């Protein structure tokens, strides 16, 4: 993702860019052609991947930053031209080898990295494995099926994933006793 100080030159005319205030925010603005770059949060589609056999879901170990080596839910950014469903289906297939059926939206979380210079919005869905075999690839280095209680023992990369899992478990995991 890009932050405010990424741009050095105008994307339209190539002139050196300046950071100036516009509509109450500091933005990259070209003094020659007037181009203004508006930053917007990126949209991430994220899955709680479940299976029919039990109440476990898939945690993946991240192979890339942010959170390299830590664990989280699989997913990724929505690309231009994709729907959120397209992106989620693609990302989960790439990362885990599973084709999924997308279920309920668990929730929407805003997230920030790098002292809030980088921002995104995560849409986190409950999904179910439709077919395929676990095959780790793409940005992940490991994956494991876990219960909600077990997941809490893993070092999780993102608070949004932790909160989504709590919401999901409150609604879905059968209470014992
Ligand atoms: Zn320009």
PDB file of C-alpha atoms and ligand atoms in Angstrom:
ATOM      1  CA  UNK A   1       0.000   0.000   0.000  1.00  0.00           C
ATOM      2  CA  UNK A   2       1.021   3.566  -0.561  1.00  0.00           C
ATOM      3  CA  UNK A   3       1.481   6.310   1.982  1.00  0.00           C
ATOM      4  CA  UNK A   4       1.432  10.085   1.664  1.00  0.00           C
ATOM      5  CA  UNK A   5       5.167  10.466   1.039  1.00  0.00           C
ATOM      6  CA  UNK A   6       5.321   7.779  -1.682  1.00  0.00           C
ATOM      7  CA  UNK A   7       4.897  10.101  -4.635  1.00  0.00           C
ATOM      8  CA  UNK A   8       7.840  12.169  -5.788  1.00  0.00           C
ATOM      9  CA  UNK A   9       6.598  12.980  -9.284  1.00  0.00           C
ATOM     10  CA  UNK A  10       3.227  13.747 -10.855  1.00  0.00           C
ATOM     11  CA  UNK A  11       1.551  10.637 -12.285  1.00  0.00           C
ATOM     12  CA  UNK A  12       0.078  12.734 -15.108  1.00  0.00           C
ATOM     13  CA  UNK A  13       2.877  15.074 -16.258  1.00  0.00           C
ATOM     14  CA  UNK A  14       6.020  13.951 -14.421  1.00  0.00           C
ATOM     15  CA  UNK A  15       6.697  17.244 -12.618  1.00  0.00           C
ATOM     16  CA  UNK A  16       7.971  17.141  -9.031  1.00  0.00           C
ATOM     17  CA  UNK A  17       5.028  16.760  -6.666  1.00  0.00           C
ATOM     18  CA  UNK A  18       4.335  18.945  -3.623  1.00  0.00           C
ATOM     19  CA  UNK A  19       2.450  18.133  -0.445  1.00  0.00           C
ATOM     20  CA  UNK A  20      -0.186  20.823   0.019  1.00  0.00           C
ATOM     21  CA  UNK A  21      -3.357  21.255   1.988  1.00  0.00           C
ATOM     22  CA  UNK A  22      -6.527  20.736  -0.051  1.00  0.00           C
ATOM     23  CA  UNK A  23     -10.025  20.376   1.428  1.00  0.00           C
ATOM     24  CA  UNK A  24      -8.493  20.236   4.880  1.00  0.00           C
ATOM     25  CA  UNK A  25      -5.980  17.473   4.187  1.00  0.00           C
ATOM     26  CA  UNK A  26      -2.394  17.234   3.090  1.00  0.00           C
ATOM     27  CA  UNK A  27      -2.325  15.734  -0.422  1.00  0.00           C
ATOM     28  CA  UNK A  28       0.226  15.227  -3.210  1.00  0.00           C
ATOM     29  CA  UNK A  29      -0.491  18.051  -5.662  1.00  0.00           C
ATOM     30  CA  UNK A  30       1.264  18.884  -8.921  1.00  0.00           C
ATOM     31  CA  UNK A  31       2.115  22.608  -9.173  1.00  0.00           C
ATOM     32  CA  UNK A  32       2.356  22.375 -12.977  1.00  0.00           C
ATOM     33  CA  UNK A  33      -0.774  20.554 -14.142  1.00  0.00           C
ATOM     34  CA  UNK A  34      -2.882  20.694 -10.977  1.00  0.00           C
ATOM     35  CA  UNK A  35      -3.232  16.940 -10.519  1.00  0.00           C
ATOM     36  CA  UNK A  36      -4.355  16.045  -6.986  1.00  0.00           C
ATOM     37  CA  UNK A  37      -3.850  12.545  -5.643  1.00  0.00           C
ATOM     38  CA  UNK A  38      -6.652  11.402  -3.329  1.00  0.00           C
ATOM     39  CA  UNK A  39      -5.682   8.549  -1.060  1.00  0.00           C
ATOM     40  CA  UNK A  40      -8.419   6.131  -0.124  1.00  0.00           C
ATOM     41  CA  UNK A  41      -8.308   3.047   2.101  1.00  0.00           C
ATOM     42  CA  UNK A  42      -7.842  -0.215   0.222  1.00  0.00           C
ATOM     43  CA  UNK A  43     -10.522  -2.866   0.497  1.00  0.00           C
ATOM     44  CA  UNK A  44      -9.539  -6.283   1.823  1.00  0.00           C
ATOM     45  CA  UNK A  45     -11.703  -9.406   1.558  1.00  0.00           C
ATOM     46  CA  UNK A  46     -10.997 -11.838   4.391  1.00  0.00           C
ATOM     47  CA  UNK A  47     -12.424 -15.278   5.183  1.00  0.00           C
ATOM     48  CA  UNK A  48     -13.169 -17.377   8.199  1.00  0.00           C
ATOM     49  CA  UNK A  49     -12.870 -20.659   6.278  1.00  0.00           C
ATOM     50  CA  UNK A  50     -14.945 -23.375   7.911  1.00  0.00           C
ATOM     51  CA  UNK A  51     -15.621 -26.993   6.967  1.00  0.00           C
ATOM     52  CA  UNK A  52     -18.558 -29.312   7.446  1.00  0.00           C
ATOM     53  CA  UNK A  53     -16.710 -31.812   9.661  1.00  0.00           C
ATOM     54  CA  UNK A  54     -16.336 -29.719  12.827  1.00  0.00           C
ATOM     55  CA  UNK A  55     -16.283 -26.211  14.263  1.00  0.00           C
ATOM     56  CA  UNK A  56     -12.699 -25.546  13.274  1.00  0.00           C
ATOM     57  CA  UNK A  57     -11.546 -22.857  10.866  1.00  0.00           C
ATOM     58  CA  UNK A  58      -8.350 -22.140   9.005  1.00  0.00           C
ATOM     59  CA  UNK A  59      -5.552 -19.981  10.373  1.00  0.00           C
ATOM     60  CA  UNK A  60      -2.639 -19.173   8.077  1.00  0.00           C
ATOM     61  CA  UNK A  61       0.867 -18.069   8.932  1.00  0.00           C
ATOM     62  CA  UNK A  62       1.830 -14.935   7.056  1.00  0.00           C
ATOM     63  CA  UNK A  63       4.853 -15.078   4.776  1.00  0.00           C
ATOM     64  CA  UNK A  64       4.866 -11.352   4.064  1.00  0.00           C
ATOM     65  CA  UNK A  65       4.704  -8.136   6.026  1.00  0.00           C
ATOM     66  CA  UNK A  66       2.746  -6.693   7.674  1.00  0.00           C
ATOM     67  CA  UNK A  67       2.781  -9.362  10.325  1.00  0.00           C
ATOM     68  CA  UNK A  68       5.268 -11.736   8.688  1.00  0.00           C
ATOM     69  CA  UNK A  69       5.519 -14.919  10.767  1.00  0.00           C
ATOM     70  CA  UNK A  70       2.347 -14.125  12.685  1.00  0.00           C
ATOM     71  CA  UNK A  71      -1.005 -15.813  12.087  1.00  0.00           C
ATOM     72  CA  UNK A  72      -4.271 -14.619  10.667  1.00  0.00           C
ATOM     73  CA  UNK A  73      -7.254 -15.287   8.483  1.00  0.00           C
ATOM     74  CA  UNK A  74      -6.620 -15.772   4.757  1.00  0.00           C
ATOM     75  CA  UNK A  75      -7.601 -13.008   2.350  1.00  0.00           C
ATOM     76  CA  UNK A  76      -6.284 -10.116   0.372  1.00  0.00           C
ATOM     77  CA  UNK A  77      -7.012  -6.916  -1.448  1.00  0.00           C
ATOM     78  CA  UNK A  78      -9.765  -6.447  -3.970  1.00  0.00           C
ATOM     79  CA  UNK A  79      -8.264  -5.733  -7.390  1.00  0.00           C
ATOM     80  CA  UNK A  80      -9.684  -3.297  -9.926  1.00  0.00           C
ATOM     81  CA  UNK A  81     -12.485  -4.974 -11.880  1.00  0.00           C
ATOM     82  CA  UNK A  82     -13.243  -7.567  -9.201  1.00  0.00           C
ATOM     83  CA  UNK A  83     -16.234  -7.778  -6.913  1.00  0.00           C
ATOM     84  CA  UNK A  84     -15.528  -8.471  -3.241  1.00  0.00           C
ATOM     85  CA  UNK A  85     -16.753 -12.048  -3.821  1.00  0.00           C
ATOM     86  CA  UNK A  86     -14.420 -12.471  -6.796  1.00  0.00           C
ATOM     87  CA  UNK A  87     -11.463 -11.299  -4.724  1.00  0.00           C
ATOM     88  CA  UNK A  88     -12.306 -13.493  -1.758  1.00  0.00           C
ATOM     89  CA  UNK A  89     -12.743 -16.589  -3.922  1.00  0.00           C
ATOM     90  CA  UNK A  90      -9.469 -15.899  -5.746  1.00  0.00           C
ATOM     91  CA  UNK A  91      -7.433 -15.130  -2.630  1.00  0.00           C
ATOM     92  CA  UNK A  92      -8.584 -18.192  -0.710  1.00  0.00           C
ATOM     93  CA  UNK A  93      -7.907 -20.470  -3.678  1.00  0.00           C
ATOM     94  CA  UNK A  94      -4.425 -18.945  -4.112  1.00  0.00           C
ATOM     95  CA  UNK A  95      -3.530 -19.097  -0.430  1.00  0.00           C
ATOM     96  CA  UNK A  96      -5.103 -22.388   0.641  1.00  0.00           C
ATOM     97  CA  UNK A  97      -6.062 -24.440  -2.434  1.00  0.00           C
ATOM     98  CA  UNK A  98      -9.730 -24.475  -1.402  1.00  0.00           C
ATOM     99  CA  UNK A  99     -12.719 -23.447  -3.449  1.00  0.00           C
ATOM    100  CA  UNK A 100     -15.149 -21.832  -1.055  1.00  0.00           C
ATOM    101  CA  UNK A 101     -18.794 -20.945  -0.749  1.00  0.00           C
ATOM    102  CA  UNK A 102     -19.241 -17.506   0.726  1.00  0.00           C
ATOM    103  CA  UNK A 103     -21.694 -17.155   3.591  1.00  0.00           C
ATOM    104  CA  UNK A 104     -22.625 -14.365   5.965  1.00  0.00           C
ATOM    105  CA  UNK A 105     -20.713 -11.123   6.367  1.00  0.00           C
ATOM    106  CA  UNK A 106     -19.263 -11.273   9.889  1.00  0.00           C
ATOM    107  CA  UNK A 107     -18.427  -7.587   9.894  1.00  0.00           C
ATOM    108  CA  UNK A 108     -16.475  -4.652   8.506  1.00  0.00           C
ATOM    109  CA  UNK A 109     -13.328  -3.336  10.165  1.00  0.00           C
ATOM    110  CA  UNK A 110     -11.160  -0.315   9.429  1.00  0.00           C
ATOM    111  CA  UNK A 111      -7.480  -0.933   9.989  1.00  0.00           C
ATOM    112  CA  UNK A 112      -4.330   1.149  10.060  1.00  0.00           C
ATOM    113  CA  UNK A 113      -0.639   0.431   9.689  1.00  0.00           C
ATOM    114  CA  UNK A 114       2.497   2.478  10.038  1.00  0.00           C
ATOM    115  CA  UNK A 115       1.159   5.068  12.493  1.00  0.00           C
ATOM    116  CA  UNK A 116      -2.074   5.446  10.520  1.00  0.00           C
ATOM    117  CA  UNK A 117      -0.307   6.568   7.318  1.00  0.00           C
ATOM    118  CA  UNK A 118      -1.686   3.472   5.581  1.00  0.00           C
ATOM    119  CA  UNK A 119      -5.307   2.440   5.862  1.00  0.00           C
ATOM    120  CA  UNK A 120      -7.683  -0.240   4.709  1.00  0.00           C
ATOM    121  CA  UNK A 121     -11.147  -1.644   5.212  1.00  0.00           C
ATOM    122  CA  UNK A 122     -11.526  -5.367   5.843  1.00  0.00           C
ATOM    123  CA  UNK A 123     -14.758  -7.161   4.966  1.00  0.00           C
ATOM    124  CA  UNK A 124     -14.690 -10.437   6.844  1.00  0.00           C
ATOM    125  CA  UNK A 125     -16.982 -13.271   5.724  1.00  0.00           C
ATOM    126  CA  UNK A 126     -17.846 -16.695   7.010  1.00  0.00           C
ATOM    127  CA  UNK A 127     -17.091 -19.205   4.245  1.00  0.00           C
ATOM    128  CA  UNK A 128     -17.258 -22.956   3.826  1.00  0.00           C
ATOM    129  CA  UNK A 129     -14.920 -25.276   1.912  1.00  0.00           C
ATOM    130  CA  UNK A 130     -16.704 -26.550  -1.188  1.00  0.00           C
ATOM    131  CA  UNK A 131     -13.899 -28.600  -2.703  1.00  0.00           C
ATOM    132  CA  UNK A 132     -10.140 -28.841  -2.965  1.00  0.00           C
ATOM    133  CA  UNK A 133      -7.196 -29.932  -0.848  1.00  0.00           C
ATOM    134  CA  UNK A 134      -5.139 -27.815   1.524  1.00  0.00           C
ATOM    135  CA  UNK A 135      -2.218 -26.500  -0.467  1.00  0.00           C
ATOM    136  CA  UNK A 136      -0.224 -23.632   1.011  1.00  0.00           C
ATOM    137  CA  UNK A 137       0.914 -21.053  -1.474  1.00  0.00           C
ATOM    138  CA  UNK A 138       1.048 -17.378  -2.280  1.00  0.00           C
ATOM    139  CA  UNK A 139       1.675 -15.205   0.808  1.00  0.00           C
ATOM    140  CA  UNK A 140       1.236 -17.968   3.377  1.00  0.00           C
ATOM    141  CA  UNK A 141       3.875 -20.310   4.777  1.00  0.00           C
ATOM    142  CA  UNK A 142       1.716 -22.549   6.947  1.00  0.00           C
ATOM    143  CA  UNK A 143      -1.916 -23.274   7.729  1.00  0.00           C
ATOM    144  CA  UNK A 144      -3.794 -25.171  10.391  1.00  0.00           C
ATOM    145  CA  UNK A 145      -7.380 -25.993  11.368  1.00  0.00           C
ATOM    146  CA  UNK A 146      -8.142 -24.661  14.829  1.00  0.00           C
ATOM    147  CA  UNK A 147     -10.990 -24.202  17.260  1.00  0.00           C
ATOM    148  CA  UNK A 148     -11.769 -20.691  18.463  1.00  0.00           C
ATOM    149  CA  UNK A 149     -10.123 -21.379  21.842  1.00  0.00           C
ATOM    150  CA  UNK A 150      -7.000 -22.712  20.161  1.00  0.00           C
ATOM    151  CA  UNK A 151      -6.826 -19.738  17.789  1.00  0.00           C
ATOM    152  CA  UNK A 152      -6.545 -17.356  20.721  1.00  0.00           C
ATOM    153  CA  UNK A 153      -3.253 -19.039  21.683  1.00  0.00           C
ATOM    154  CA  UNK A 154      -1.663 -18.101  18.355  1.00  0.00           C
ATOM    155  CA  UNK A 155       0.170 -14.793  17.857  1.00  0.00           C
ATOM    156  CA  UNK A 156      -2.358 -13.058  15.612  1.00  0.00           C
ATOM    157  CA  UNK A 157      -1.210 -10.312  13.277  1.00  0.00           C
ATOM    158  CA  UNK A 158      -4.350  -8.204  13.220  1.00  0.00           C
ATOM    159  CA  UNK A 159      -6.797  -7.039  15.853  1.00  0.00           C
ATOM    160  CA  UNK A 160      -9.565  -6.973  13.225  1.00  0.00           C
ATOM    161  CA  UNK A 161      -9.179 -10.736  12.743  1.00  0.00           C
ATOM    162  CA  UNK A 162      -9.328 -11.319  16.492  1.00  0.00           C
ATOM    163  CA  UNK A 163     -12.505  -9.228  16.773  1.00  0.00           C
ATOM    164  CA  UNK A 164     -14.104 -10.954  13.774  1.00  0.00           C
ATOM    165  CA  UNK A 165     -13.378 -14.363  15.276  1.00  0.00           C
ATOM    166  CA  UNK A 166     -14.938 -13.305  18.579  1.00  0.00           C
ATOM    167  CA  UNK A 167     -18.095 -12.119  16.760  1.00  0.00           C
ATOM    168  CA  UNK A 168     -18.208 -15.290  14.710  1.00  0.00           C
ATOM    169  CA  UNK A 169     -17.646 -17.584  17.718  1.00  0.00           C
ATOM    170  CA  UNK A 170     -20.293 -15.791  19.786  1.00  0.00           C
ATOM    171  CA  UNK A 171     -22.818 -16.453  17.029  1.00  0.00           C
ATOM    172  CA  UNK A 172     -21.743 -19.890  15.834  1.00  0.00           C
ATOM    173  CA  UNK A 173     -19.796 -21.991  18.297  1.00  0.00           C
ATOM    174  CA  UNK A 174     -21.985 -24.172  20.443  1.00  0.00           C
ATOM    175  CA  UNK A 175     -21.699 -23.426  24.120  1.00  0.00           C
ATOM    176  CA  UNK A 176     -20.646 -26.368  26.253  1.00  0.00           C
ATOM    177  CA  UNK A 177     -22.593 -27.001  29.476  1.00  0.00           C
TER     178      UNK A 177
HETATM  179 ZN1  LIG B   1       1.394  17.262 -13.199  1.00  0.00          ZN
END
